[in-house]
PDB file of C-alpha atoms in Angstrom:
ATOM      1  CA  UNK I   1      10.728 -20.460 -49.446  1.00 53.00           C
ATOM      2  CA  UNK I   2      10.748 -17.933 -46.663  1.00 56.00           C
ATOM      3  CA  UNK I   3       8.586 -14.891 -46.495  1.00 58.00           C
ATOM      4  CA  UNK I   4       8.484 -11.896 -44.146  1.00 57.00           C
ATOM      5  CA  UNK I   5       5.675 -11.825 -41.676  1.00 47.00           C
ATOM      6  CA  UNK I   6       3.608  -8.633 -41.859  1.00 47.00           C
ATOM      7  CA  UNK I   7       4.029  -6.100 -39.047  1.00 49.00           C
ATOM      8  CA  UNK I   8       0.321  -5.699 -38.295  1.00 45.00           C
ATOM      9  CA  UNK I   9       0.957  -3.761 -35.065  1.00 52.00           C
ATOM     10  CA  UNK I  10       2.650  -0.938 -37.035  1.00 51.00           C
ATOM     11  CA  UNK I  11      -0.194  -0.493 -39.427  1.00 52.00           C
ATOM     12  CA  UNK I  12      -2.534   2.399 -39.215  1.00 56.00           C
ATOM     13  CA  UNK I  13      -5.729   1.675 -37.072  1.00 55.00           C
ATOM     14  CA  UNK I  14      -9.228   2.181 -38.477  1.00 52.00           C
ATOM     15  CA  UNK I  15     -10.003   4.628 -35.536  1.00 63.00           C
ATOM     16  CA  UNK I  16      -7.017   6.933 -35.062  1.00 57.00           C
ATOM     17  CA  UNK I  17      -7.294   7.536 -31.259  1.00 72.00           C
ATOM     18  CA  UNK I  18      -4.189   7.340 -29.057  1.00 67.00           C
ATOM     19  CA  UNK I  19      -4.154   5.230 -25.953  1.00 84.00           C
ATOM     20  CA  UNK I  20      -2.497   6.156 -22.639  1.00 80.00           C
ATOM     21  CA  UNK I  21      -1.874   2.563 -21.440  1.00 82.00           C
ATOM     22  CA  UNK I  22      -1.511  -0.527 -23.422  1.00 84.00           C
ATOM     23  CA  UNK I  23       0.364  -3.631 -22.232  1.00 82.00           C
ATOM     24  CA  UNK I  24       0.192  -6.831 -20.128  1.00 85.00           C
ATOM     25  CA  UNK I  25      -0.999  -7.673 -16.656  1.00 89.00           C
ATOM     26  CA  UNK I  26      -0.747 -10.714 -14.404  1.00 91.00           C
ATOM     27  CA  UNK I  27       2.960 -11.538 -15.246  1.00 89.00           C
ATOM     28  CA  UNK I  28       4.237 -13.745 -12.448  1.00 90.00           C
ATOM     29  CA  UNK I  29       8.083 -13.661 -11.787  1.00 88.00           C
ATOM     30  CA  UNK I  30      10.407 -14.748  -9.040  1.00 85.00           C
ATOM     31  CA  UNK I  31      12.414 -11.724  -7.839  1.00 86.00           C
ATOM     32  CA  UNK I  32      15.603 -12.014  -5.717  1.00 81.00           C
ATOM     33  CA  UNK I  33      16.706  -9.078  -3.465  1.00 82.00           C
ATOM     34  CA  UNK I  34      20.274  -8.942  -2.201  1.00 78.00           C
ATOM     35  CA  UNK I  35      20.793  -8.070   1.428  1.00 74.00           C
ATOM     36  CA  UNK I  36      24.566  -8.087   1.737  1.00 75.00           C
ATOM     37  CA  UNK I  37      25.796 -10.748   4.081  1.00 78.00           C
ATOM     38  CA  UNK I  38      22.236 -11.974   4.886  1.00 79.00           C
ATOM     39  CA  UNK I  39      20.455 -14.591   2.766  1.00 81.00           C
ATOM     40  CA  UNK I  40      18.700 -12.988  -0.230  1.00 80.00           C
ATOM     41  CA  UNK I  41      14.913 -12.445  -0.158  1.00 83.00           C
ATOM     42  CA  UNK I  42      13.013 -14.291  -2.817  1.00 85.00           C
ATOM     43  CA  UNK I  43       9.569 -12.942  -3.783  1.00 89.00           C
ATOM     44  CA  UNK I  44       6.835 -14.214  -6.038  1.00 92.00           C
ATOM     45  CA  UNK I  45       5.832 -10.905  -7.739  1.00 92.00           C
ATOM     46  CA  UNK I  46       3.064  -9.977 -10.107  1.00 94.00           C
ATOM     47  CA  UNK I  47       3.835  -7.323 -12.658  1.00 93.00           C
ATOM     48  CA  UNK I  48       1.857  -5.045 -14.901  1.00 93.00           C
ATOM     49  CA  UNK I  49       3.621  -3.335 -17.870  1.00 89.00           C
ATOM     50  CA  UNK I  50       2.192  -0.535 -19.968  1.00 90.00           C
ATOM     51  CA  UNK I  51       3.321   1.907 -22.730  1.00 88.00           C
ATOM     52  CA  UNK I  52       1.378   4.689 -24.318  1.00 87.00           C
ATOM     53  CA  UNK I  53       0.289   4.201 -27.953  1.00 83.00           C
ATOM     54  CA  UNK I  54       0.035   7.004 -30.503  1.00 77.00           C
ATOM     55  CA  UNK I  55      -2.999   7.382 -32.640  1.00 74.00           C
ATOM     56  CA  UNK I  56      -1.408   6.314 -35.856  1.00 63.00           C
ATOM     57  CA  UNK I  57      -0.316   2.938 -34.702  1.00 68.00           C
ATOM     58  CA  UNK I  58      -2.583  -0.153 -34.356  1.00 68.00           C
ATOM     59  CA  UNK I  59      -0.833  -1.951 -31.513  1.00 66.00           C
ATOM     60  CA  UNK I  60       2.179  -2.413 -29.466  1.00 69.00           C
ATOM     61  CA  UNK I  61       4.861  -5.071 -29.744  1.00 69.00           C
ATOM     62  CA  UNK I  62       3.501  -7.464 -27.094  1.00 68.00           C
ATOM     63  CA  UNK I  63       6.248  -9.911 -27.476  1.00 72.00           C
ATOM     64  CA  UNK I  64       8.961  -7.176 -27.228  1.00 72.00           C
ATOM     65  CA  UNK I  65       7.288  -6.026 -23.797  1.00 71.00           C
ATOM     66  CA  UNK I  66       7.558  -9.602 -22.402  1.00 75.00           C
ATOM     67  CA  UNK I  67      11.088  -9.951 -23.657  1.00 80.00           C
ATOM     68  CA  UNK I  68      12.128  -6.631 -21.810  1.00 77.00           C
ATOM     69  CA  UNK I  69      10.489  -7.765 -18.640  1.00 75.00           C
ATOM     70  CA  UNK I  70      12.114 -11.208 -18.771  1.00 76.00           C
ATOM     71  CA  UNK I  71      15.538  -9.676 -19.449  1.00 79.00           C
ATOM     72  CA  UNK I  72      15.257  -7.199 -16.674  1.00 72.00           C
ATOM     73  CA  UNK I  73      13.935  -9.683 -14.067  1.00 68.00           C
ATOM     74  CA  UNK I  74      16.584 -12.265 -15.039  1.00 71.00           C
ATOM     75  CA  UNK I  75      19.238  -9.587 -14.546  1.00 70.00           C
ATOM     76  CA  UNK I  76      17.676  -8.737 -11.065  1.00 59.00           C
ATOM     77  CA  UNK I  77      18.033 -12.493 -10.108  1.00 57.00           C
ATOM     78  CA  UNK I  78      21.625 -12.782 -11.314  1.00 63.00           C
ATOM     79  CA  UNK I  79      22.986  -9.515 -10.260  1.00 61.00           C
ATOM     80  CA  UNK I  80      22.642  -7.660  -6.890  1.00 59.00           C
ATOM     81  CA  UNK I  81      19.375  -5.836  -6.584  1.00 64.00           C
ATOM     82  CA  UNK I  82      18.440  -4.097  -3.408  1.00 75.00           C
ATOM     83  CA  UNK I  83      15.179  -2.171  -4.063  1.00 88.00           C
ATOM     84  CA  UNK I  84      12.177  -3.404  -5.975  1.00 90.00           C
ATOM     85  CA  UNK I  85      11.379   0.082  -7.138  1.00 93.00           C
ATOM     86  CA  UNK I  86      14.800   0.385  -8.781  1.00 91.00           C
ATOM     87  CA  UNK I  87      14.090  -2.841 -10.595  1.00 88.00           C
ATOM     88  CA  UNK I  88      10.728  -1.458 -11.829  1.00 91.00           C
ATOM     89  CA  UNK I  89      12.535   1.772 -12.959  1.00 92.00           C
ATOM     90  CA  UNK I  90      15.095  -0.243 -14.811  1.00 89.00           C
ATOM     91  CA  UNK I  91      12.365  -2.096 -16.600  1.00 88.00           C
ATOM     92  CA  UNK I  92      10.547   1.027 -17.426  1.00 91.00           C
ATOM     93  CA  UNK I  93      13.592   2.636 -18.912  1.00 91.00           C
ATOM     94  CA  UNK I  94      14.383  -0.476 -21.045  1.00 88.00           C
ATOM     95  CA  UNK I  95      10.708  -0.370 -22.325  1.00 86.00           C
ATOM     96  CA  UNK I  96      11.071   3.364 -23.320  1.00 89.00           C
ATOM     97  CA  UNK I  97      14.369   2.552 -25.147  1.00 88.00           C
ATOM     98  CA  UNK I  98      13.005  -0.356 -27.106  1.00 83.00           C
ATOM     99  CA  UNK I  99       9.699   1.260 -28.196  1.00 81.00           C
ATOM    100  CA  UNK I 100      10.572   4.216 -30.563  1.00 80.00           C
ATOM    101  CA  UNK I 101       6.901   5.151 -30.733  1.00 81.00           C
ATOM    102  CA  UNK I 102       6.243   5.569 -26.973  1.00 87.00           C
ATOM    103  CA  UNK I 103       6.714   8.526 -24.738  1.00 91.00           C
ATOM    104  CA  UNK I 104       5.816   6.848 -21.408  1.00 93.00           C
ATOM    105  CA  UNK I 105       6.549   3.400 -20.002  1.00 92.00           C
ATOM    106  CA  UNK I 106       5.122   2.106 -16.737  1.00 94.00           C
ATOM    107  CA  UNK I 107       5.901  -0.940 -14.630  1.00 93.00           C
ATOM    108  CA  UNK I 108       3.982  -1.973 -11.556  1.00 95.00           C
ATOM    109  CA  UNK I 109       4.753  -4.763  -9.139  1.00 95.00           C
ATOM    110  CA  UNK I 110       3.040  -6.321  -6.114  1.00 96.00           C
ATOM    111  CA  UNK I 111       4.388  -9.173  -4.048  1.00 95.00           C
ATOM    112  CA  UNK I 112       3.580 -10.670  -0.637  1.00 95.00           C
ATOM    113  CA  UNK I 113       6.245 -10.407   2.036  1.00 93.00           C
ATOM    114  CA  UNK I 114       6.281 -12.299   5.340  1.00 91.00           C
ATOM    115  CA  UNK I 115       7.264 -10.397   8.477  1.00 90.00           C
ATOM    116  CA  UNK I 116       8.279 -12.344  11.553  1.00 92.00           C
ATOM    117  CA  UNK I 117       7.168 -10.880  14.900  1.00 93.00           C
ATOM    118  CA  UNK I 118       5.957 -11.689  18.455  1.00 94.00           C
ATOM    119  CA  UNK I 119       2.240 -11.667  19.558  1.00 93.00           C
ATOM    120  CA  UNK I 120       1.516  -8.603  21.682  1.00 93.00           C
ATOM    121  CA  UNK I 121       0.620 -10.284  25.058  1.00 95.00           C
ATOM    122  CA  UNK I 122       1.851 -13.897  25.113  1.00 94.00           C
ATOM    123  CA  UNK I 123       5.026 -12.931  23.033  1.00 94.00           C
ATOM    124  CA  UNK I 124       4.836 -15.995  20.920  1.00 95.00           C
ATOM    125  CA  UNK I 125       6.555 -15.950  17.546  1.00 95.00           C
ATOM    126  CA  UNK I 126       4.213 -15.597  14.561  1.00 94.00           C
ATOM    127  CA  UNK I 127       4.231 -14.364  10.999  1.00 92.00           C
ATOM    128  CA  UNK I 128       2.344 -11.560   9.276  1.00 92.00           C
ATOM    129  CA  UNK I 129       2.011 -10.834   5.552  1.00 94.00           C
ATOM    130  CA  UNK I 130       2.244  -7.442   3.925  1.00 95.00           C
ATOM    131  CA  UNK I 131       1.929  -6.679   0.284  1.00 97.00           C
ATOM    132  CA  UNK I 132       4.759  -4.817  -1.288  1.00 96.00           C
ATOM    133  CA  UNK I 133       3.627  -2.179  -3.805  1.00 97.00           C
ATOM    134  CA  UNK I 134       6.244  -0.768  -6.286  1.00 96.00           C
ATOM    135  CA  UNK I 135       6.043   1.046  -9.604  1.00 96.00           C
ATOM    136  CA  UNK I 136       8.043   3.273 -11.973  1.00 96.00           C
ATOM    137  CA  UNK I 137       7.119   5.631 -14.769  1.00 96.00           C
ATOM    138  CA  UNK I 138       9.773   6.450 -17.333  1.00 96.00           C
ATOM    139  CA  UNK I 139       9.525   9.455 -19.635  1.00 95.00           C
ATOM    140  CA  UNK I 140      11.981  11.499 -21.826  1.00 93.00           C
ATOM    141  CA  UNK I 141      12.290  13.801 -18.727  1.00 94.00           C
ATOM    142  CA  UNK I 142      13.375  11.049 -16.326  1.00 95.00           C
ATOM    143  CA  UNK I 143      11.989   8.319 -14.086  1.00 96.00           C
ATOM    144  CA  UNK I 144       9.718   8.455 -11.042  1.00 97.00           C
ATOM    145  CA  UNK I 145       9.608   5.545  -8.775  1.00 97.00           C
ATOM    146  CA  UNK I 146       7.057   4.418  -6.053  1.00 97.00           C
ATOM    147  CA  UNK I 147       7.471   2.153  -3.109  1.00 97.00           C
ATOM    148  CA  UNK I 148       5.070   1.252  -0.381  1.00 97.00           C
ATOM    149  CA  UNK I 149       2.926  -1.418   1.281  1.00 97.00           C
ATOM    150  CA  UNK I 150      -0.590  -2.588   1.851  1.00 98.00           C
ATOM    151  CA  UNK I 151      -1.202  -4.056   5.308  1.00 98.00           C
ATOM    152  CA  UNK I 152      -4.165  -5.390   7.274  1.00 97.00           C
ATOM    153  CA  UNK I 153      -5.433  -4.280  10.658  1.00 97.00           C
ATOM    154  CA  UNK I 154      -8.535  -3.725  12.779  1.00 96.00           C
ATOM    155  CA  UNK I 155     -10.870  -0.618  13.194  1.00 96.00           C
ATOM    156  CA  UNK I 156     -13.699   0.037  15.619  1.00 96.00           C
ATOM    157  CA  UNK I 157     -16.534   2.485  14.721  1.00 93.00           C
ATOM    158  CA  UNK I 158     -16.646   5.447  17.049  1.00 93.00           C
ATOM    159  CA  UNK I 159     -20.305   6.115  16.216  1.00 92.00           C
ATOM    160  CA  UNK I 160     -21.563   2.636  17.383  1.00 92.00           C
ATOM    161  CA  UNK I 161     -19.235   2.802  20.267  1.00 92.00           C
ATOM    162  CA  UNK I 162     -20.751   6.128  21.391  1.00 93.00           C
ATOM    163  CA  UNK I 163     -24.204   4.619  21.221  1.00 94.00           C
ATOM    164  CA  UNK I 164     -23.054   1.767  23.481  1.00 94.00           C
ATOM    165  CA  UNK I 165     -21.491   4.113  25.826  1.00 94.00           C
ATOM    166  CA  UNK I 166     -24.677   6.014  26.087  1.00 95.00           C
ATOM    167  CA  UNK I 167     -26.791   2.906  26.795  1.00 95.00           C
ATOM    168  CA  UNK I 168     -24.187   1.904  29.523  1.00 95.00           C
ATOM    169  CA  UNK I 169     -24.454   5.373  31.086  1.00 95.00           C
ATOM    170  CA  UNK I 170     -28.256   5.130  31.274  1.00 95.00           C
ATOM    171  CA  UNK I 171     -28.199   1.611  32.788  1.00 96.00           C
ATOM    172  CA  UNK I 172     -25.713   2.501  35.462  1.00 95.00           C
ATOM    173  CA  UNK I 173     -27.601   5.606  36.252  1.00 94.00           C
ATOM    174  CA  UNK I 174     -30.818   3.578  36.734  1.00 95.00           C
ATOM    175  CA  UNK I 175     -28.784   1.384  39.054  1.00 96.00           C
ATOM    176  CA  UNK I 176     -28.032   4.500  41.166  1.00 95.00           C
ATOM    177  CA  UNK I 177     -24.330   4.507  40.277  1.00 95.00           C
ATOM    178  CA  UNK I 178     -23.037   8.104  40.791  1.00 95.00           C
ATOM    179  CA  UNK I 179     -21.896  10.149  37.773  1.00 94.00           C
ATOM    180  CA  UNK I 180     -18.195  10.284  38.714  1.00 96.00           C
ATOM    181  CA  UNK I 181     -18.046   6.436  39.007  1.00 97.00           C
ATOM    182  CA  UNK I 182     -19.918   6.115  35.708  1.00 95.00           C
ATOM    183  CA  UNK I 183     -17.448   8.232  33.840  1.00 95.00           C
ATOM    184  CA  UNK I 184     -14.431   6.550  35.465  1.00 96.00           C
ATOM    185  CA  UNK I 185     -15.827   3.172  34.515  1.00 96.00           C
ATOM    186  CA  UNK I 186     -16.462   4.296  30.849  1.00 95.00           C
ATOM    187  CA  UNK I 187     -12.875   5.681  30.715  1.00 92.00           C
ATOM    188  CA  UNK I 188     -11.344   2.526  31.940  1.00 94.00           C
ATOM    189  CA  UNK I 189     -13.495   0.032  30.048  1.00 94.00           C
ATOM    190  CA  UNK I 190     -14.166   0.982  26.344  1.00 94.00           C
ATOM    191  CA  UNK I 191     -17.653   0.133  25.276  1.00 95.00           C
ATOM    192  CA  UNK I 192     -18.429  -2.091  22.286  1.00 92.00           C
ATOM    193  CA  UNK I 193     -18.571  -0.871  18.705  1.00 92.00           C
ATOM    194  CA  UNK I 194     -18.804  -2.736  15.482  1.00 91.00           C
ATOM    195  CA  UNK I 195     -15.396  -3.691  14.236  1.00 93.00           C
ATOM    196  CA  UNK I 196     -13.991  -3.958  10.708  1.00 94.00           C
ATOM    197  CA  UNK I 197     -10.887  -5.599   9.137  1.00 95.00           C
ATOM    198  CA  UNK I 198      -9.031  -2.624   7.641  1.00 97.00           C
ATOM    199  CA  UNK I 199      -6.718  -2.491   4.550  1.00 98.00           C
ATOM    200  CA  UNK I 200      -4.256   0.397   4.586  1.00 98.00           C
ATOM    201  CA  UNK I 201      -1.987   1.286   1.687  1.00 98.00           C
ATOM    202  CA  UNK I 202       0.799   3.840   1.876  1.00 98.00           C
ATOM    203  CA  UNK I 203       3.303   4.599  -0.864  1.00 98.00           C
ATOM    204  CA  UNK I 204       5.852   7.362  -1.648  1.00 98.00           C
ATOM    205  CA  UNK I 205       6.762   8.376  -5.132  1.00 97.00           C
ATOM    206  CA  UNK I 206       9.733  10.640  -6.022  1.00 96.00           C
ATOM    207  CA  UNK I 207      12.117  11.438  -9.006  1.00 95.00           C
ATOM    208  CA  UNK I 208      14.544   8.488  -9.012  1.00 89.00           C
ATOM    209  CA  UNK I 209      14.481   6.215  -6.092  1.00 87.00           C
ATOM    210  CA  UNK I 210      12.431   7.182  -2.917  1.00 90.00           C
ATOM    211  CA  UNK I 211      14.850   7.661   0.143  1.00 92.00           C
ATOM    212  CA  UNK I 212      12.476   5.644   2.363  1.00 94.00           C
ATOM    213  CA  UNK I 213      12.552   2.134   3.824  1.00 92.00           C
ATOM    214  CA  UNK I 214       9.707  -0.211   2.923  1.00 93.00           C
ATOM    215  CA  UNK I 215       9.281  -1.482   6.474  1.00 93.00           C
ATOM    216  CA  UNK I 216       8.957   2.129   7.791  1.00 95.00           C
ATOM    217  CA  UNK I 217       5.987   2.704   5.510  1.00 97.00           C
ATOM    218  CA  UNK I 218       4.479  -0.610   6.520  1.00 96.00           C
ATOM    219  CA  UNK I 219       4.829   0.325  10.227  1.00 97.00           C
ATOM    220  CA  UNK I 220       3.103   3.656   9.732  1.00 98.00           C
ATOM    221  CA  UNK I 221       0.256   2.036   7.860  1.00 98.00           C
ATOM    222  CA  UNK I 222      -0.236  -0.678  10.507  1.00 97.00           C
ATOM    223  CA  UNK I 223      -0.159   2.026  13.295  1.00 97.00           C
ATOM    224  CA  UNK I 224      -2.802   4.183  11.517  1.00 97.00           C
ATOM    225  CA  UNK I 225      -5.754   1.733  12.310  1.00 97.00           C
ATOM    226  CA  UNK I 226      -7.312   1.018  15.745  1.00 97.00           C
ATOM    227  CA  UNK I 227      -5.157  -1.901  16.442  1.00 96.00           C
ATOM    228  CA  UNK I 228      -2.739  -4.329  14.829  1.00 95.00           C
ATOM    229  CA  UNK I 229      -3.784  -7.835  14.261  1.00 94.00           C
ATOM    230  CA  UNK I 230      -1.813 -11.134  14.344  1.00 93.00           C
ATOM    231  CA  UNK I 231      -2.307 -14.525  12.747  1.00 89.00           C
ATOM    232  CA  UNK I 232      -1.581 -16.365  16.012  1.00 88.00           C
ATOM    233  CA  UNK I 233      -3.536 -15.222  19.004  1.00 88.00           C
ATOM    234  CA  UNK I 234      -3.854 -16.934  22.423  1.00 92.00           C
ATOM    235  CA  UNK I 235      -6.570 -15.538  24.748  1.00 94.00           C
ATOM    236  CA  UNK I 236      -4.410 -12.868  26.277  1.00 94.00           C
ATOM    237  CA  UNK I 237      -3.483 -11.671  22.760  1.00 91.00           C
ATOM    238  CA  UNK I 238      -7.179 -11.575  21.665  1.00 93.00           C
ATOM    239  CA  UNK I 239      -7.957  -9.571  24.806  1.00 92.00           C
ATOM    240  CA  UNK I 240      -5.035  -7.137  23.981  1.00 94.00           C
ATOM    241  CA  UNK I 241      -6.129  -6.593  20.448  1.00 94.00           C
ATOM    242  CA  UNK I 242      -9.867  -6.206  21.329  1.00 94.00           C
ATOM    243  CA  UNK I 243      -9.116  -3.778  24.184  1.00 93.00           C
ATOM    244  CA  UNK I 244      -6.687  -1.594  22.296  1.00 95.00           C
ATOM    245  CA  UNK I 245      -8.936  -1.432  19.161  1.00 94.00           C
ATOM    246  CA  UNK I 246     -11.917  -0.269  21.195  1.00 95.00           C
ATOM    247  CA  UNK I 247      -9.791   2.147  23.193  1.00 94.00           C
ATOM    248  CA  UNK I 248      -8.673   3.728  19.826  1.00 95.00           C
ATOM    249  CA  UNK I 249     -11.842   3.722  17.764  1.00 95.00           C
ATOM    250  CA  UNK I 250     -11.447   5.325  14.376  1.00 96.00           C
ATOM    251  CA  UNK I 251     -13.465   6.207  11.389  1.00 96.00           C
ATOM    252  CA  UNK I 252     -12.036   5.253   7.976  1.00 96.00           C
ATOM    253  CA  UNK I 253     -11.233   8.943   7.442  1.00 97.00           C
ATOM    254  CA  UNK I 254      -9.296   8.958  10.712  1.00 97.00           C
ATOM    255  CA  UNK I 255      -6.982   6.238   9.508  1.00 97.00           C
ATOM    256  CA  UNK I 256      -5.894   8.206   6.338  1.00 98.00           C
ATOM    257  CA  UNK I 257      -5.378  11.377   8.559  1.00 97.00           C
ATOM    258  CA  UNK I 258      -3.352   9.290  11.012  1.00 98.00           C
ATOM    259  CA  UNK I 259      -1.080   8.147   8.169  1.00 98.00           C
ATOM    260  CA  UNK I 260      -0.709  11.685   6.945  1.00 98.00           C
ATOM    261  CA  UNK I 261       0.303  12.906  10.408  1.00 97.00           C
ATOM    262  CA  UNK I 262       2.838  10.034  10.792  1.00 98.00           C
ATOM    263  CA  UNK I 263       4.351  10.592   7.322  1.00 98.00           C
ATOM    264  CA  UNK I 264       4.995  14.321   7.953  1.00 97.00           C
ATOM    265  CA  UNK I 265       6.619  13.516  11.431  1.00 97.00           C
ATOM    266  CA  UNK I 266       8.636  10.461  10.299  1.00 96.00           C
ATOM    267  CA  UNK I 267       9.640  11.282   6.735  1.00 96.00           C
ATOM    268  CA  UNK I 268      10.730  14.822   7.345  1.00 94.00           C
ATOM    269  CA  UNK I 269      13.953  14.095   5.203  1.00 95.00           C
ATOM    270  CA  UNK I 270      11.908  13.886   2.034  1.00 96.00           C
ATOM    271  CA  UNK I 271      11.605  16.782  -0.392  1.00 95.00           C
ATOM    272  CA  UNK I 272       8.394  18.749  -0.890  1.00 96.00           C
ATOM    273  CA  UNK I 273       7.971  17.236  -4.344  1.00 96.00           C
ATOM    274  CA  UNK I 274       7.480  13.721  -3.013  1.00 97.00           C
ATOM    275  CA  UNK I 275       3.986  12.423  -3.602  1.00 98.00           C
ATOM    276  CA  UNK I 276       2.310  10.454  -0.887  1.00 98.00           C
ATOM    277  CA  UNK I 277      -0.608   8.018  -1.645  1.00 98.00           C
ATOM    278  CA  UNK I 278      -2.639   7.037   1.439  1.00 98.00           C
ATOM    279  CA  UNK I 279      -5.641   4.739   1.176  1.00 98.00           C
ATOM    280  CA  UNK I 280      -7.917   2.978   3.710  1.00 98.00           C
ATOM    281  CA  UNK I 281     -10.635   0.358   3.021  1.00 97.00           C
ATOM    282  CA  UNK I 282     -12.645  -1.210   5.725  1.00 96.00           C
ATOM    283  CA  UNK I 283     -14.613  -4.435   5.369  1.00 94.00           C
ATOM    284  CA  UNK I 284     -17.758  -3.516   7.320  1.00 89.00           C
ATOM    285  CA  UNK I 285     -19.074  -6.136   9.728  1.00 88.00           C
ATOM    286  CA  UNK I 286     -22.765  -4.814   9.986  1.00 86.00           C
ATOM    287  CA  UNK I 287     -23.209  -3.582   6.397  1.00 86.00           C
ATOM    288  CA  UNK I 288     -22.903  -5.174   3.044  1.00 87.00           C
ATOM    289  CA  UNK I 289     -20.935  -2.289   1.714  1.00 90.00           C
ATOM    290  CA  UNK I 290     -17.395  -1.260   2.657  1.00 89.00           C
ATOM    291  CA  UNK I 291     -15.963   2.135   3.767  1.00 94.00           C
ATOM    292  CA  UNK I 292     -13.176   3.804   1.835  1.00 97.00           C
ATOM    293  CA  UNK I 293     -11.118   6.994   2.102  1.00 97.00           C
ATOM    294  CA  UNK I 294      -7.924   8.058   0.317  1.00 97.00           C
ATOM    295  CA  UNK I 295      -5.637  10.929  -0.568  1.00 98.00           C
ATOM    296  CA  UNK I 296      -2.811  11.466  -2.974  1.00 98.00           C
ATOM    297  CA  UNK I 297      -0.797  14.659  -2.228  1.00 98.00           C
ATOM    298  CA  UNK I 298       2.586  16.260  -2.402  1.00 97.00           C
ATOM    299  CA  UNK I 299       4.516  16.493   0.879  1.00 97.00           C
ATOM    300  CA  UNK I 300       4.584  20.224   0.405  1.00 97.00           C
ATOM    301  CA  UNK I 301       0.767  20.370   0.430  1.00 97.00           C
ATOM    302  CA  UNK I 302       0.496  17.839   3.189  1.00 97.00           C
ATOM    303  CA  UNK I 303       2.953  19.797   5.486  1.00 97.00           C
ATOM    304  CA  UNK I 304       1.125  23.078   4.835  1.00 96.00           C
ATOM    305  CA  UNK I 305      -2.264  21.504   5.702  1.00 95.00           C
ATOM    306  CA  UNK I 306      -0.954  20.055   8.941  1.00 94.00           C
ATOM    307  CA  UNK I 307       0.664  23.333   9.836  1.00 90.00           C
ATOM    308  CA  UNK I 308      -2.576  25.191   9.224  1.00 86.00           C
ATOM    309  CA  UNK I 309      -0.987  27.116   6.351  1.00 79.00           C
ATOM    310  CA  UNK I 310      -2.519  27.820   2.843  1.00 68.00           C
ATOM    311  CA  UNK I 311      -0.455  27.388  -0.354  1.00 60.00           C
TER     312      UNK I 311
END
């Protein structure tokens, strides 16, 4: 004898409080991106999927969320898909359609992507890894999509470098080196400062699909720090990275501001309503804590600030 299983999720909760995000995290899927005549890119991606929950409903349909994600990602594998942010948008819109009680659906994705490049001095082939960051939020008013990257680089602290330069100046002065020679030497040979491994994140969010190239955002983020780093490094490459990092010492705040300046210069085709998220976190080498700075801002506001205008 068959019986109908109770729909516990649809029952009224004991505490009638709505929730802004309910869903699943840590969903691993293979994603294939079509590149025309080139071989497709296959990514191992991790997804987070959320919908909002009204106060009168006890829970979401968890199995339905998983079914929608599976359906969408399987479609992305079997049909041409060119942008991961569009795939997230498709999934978010499907979620919204299949959950009659929700007003917002959100899909987030991260995936490691390998970039082939040459080392800066010895010009040997090597690989670097960036993390693709994509998301989409679907509502009754439309879908906003986000695309960007998290990259790793190197920074050098200007404060500790300044102290080292001051000490070098005093030592050379005691050795009767003239002031002009001291300054010329310090200009040519950057002094030591404590270094950090930096993690830069840059994303752009717009209505629909952002008109930006993922690798352009990754390049901006990598160039915002004191120097790029490489997995393979012969001694000339190590010297190159160390010298350039110390010749371009930056606080964590400087890295975010460098991203902001490059975004305004390089992404001038984007509309004022595009939202830019810029984040820098540095793993300190002489402290147990880390340094962090970030900004989320519309391009309209960012352009105004860099132009010295007030909105």
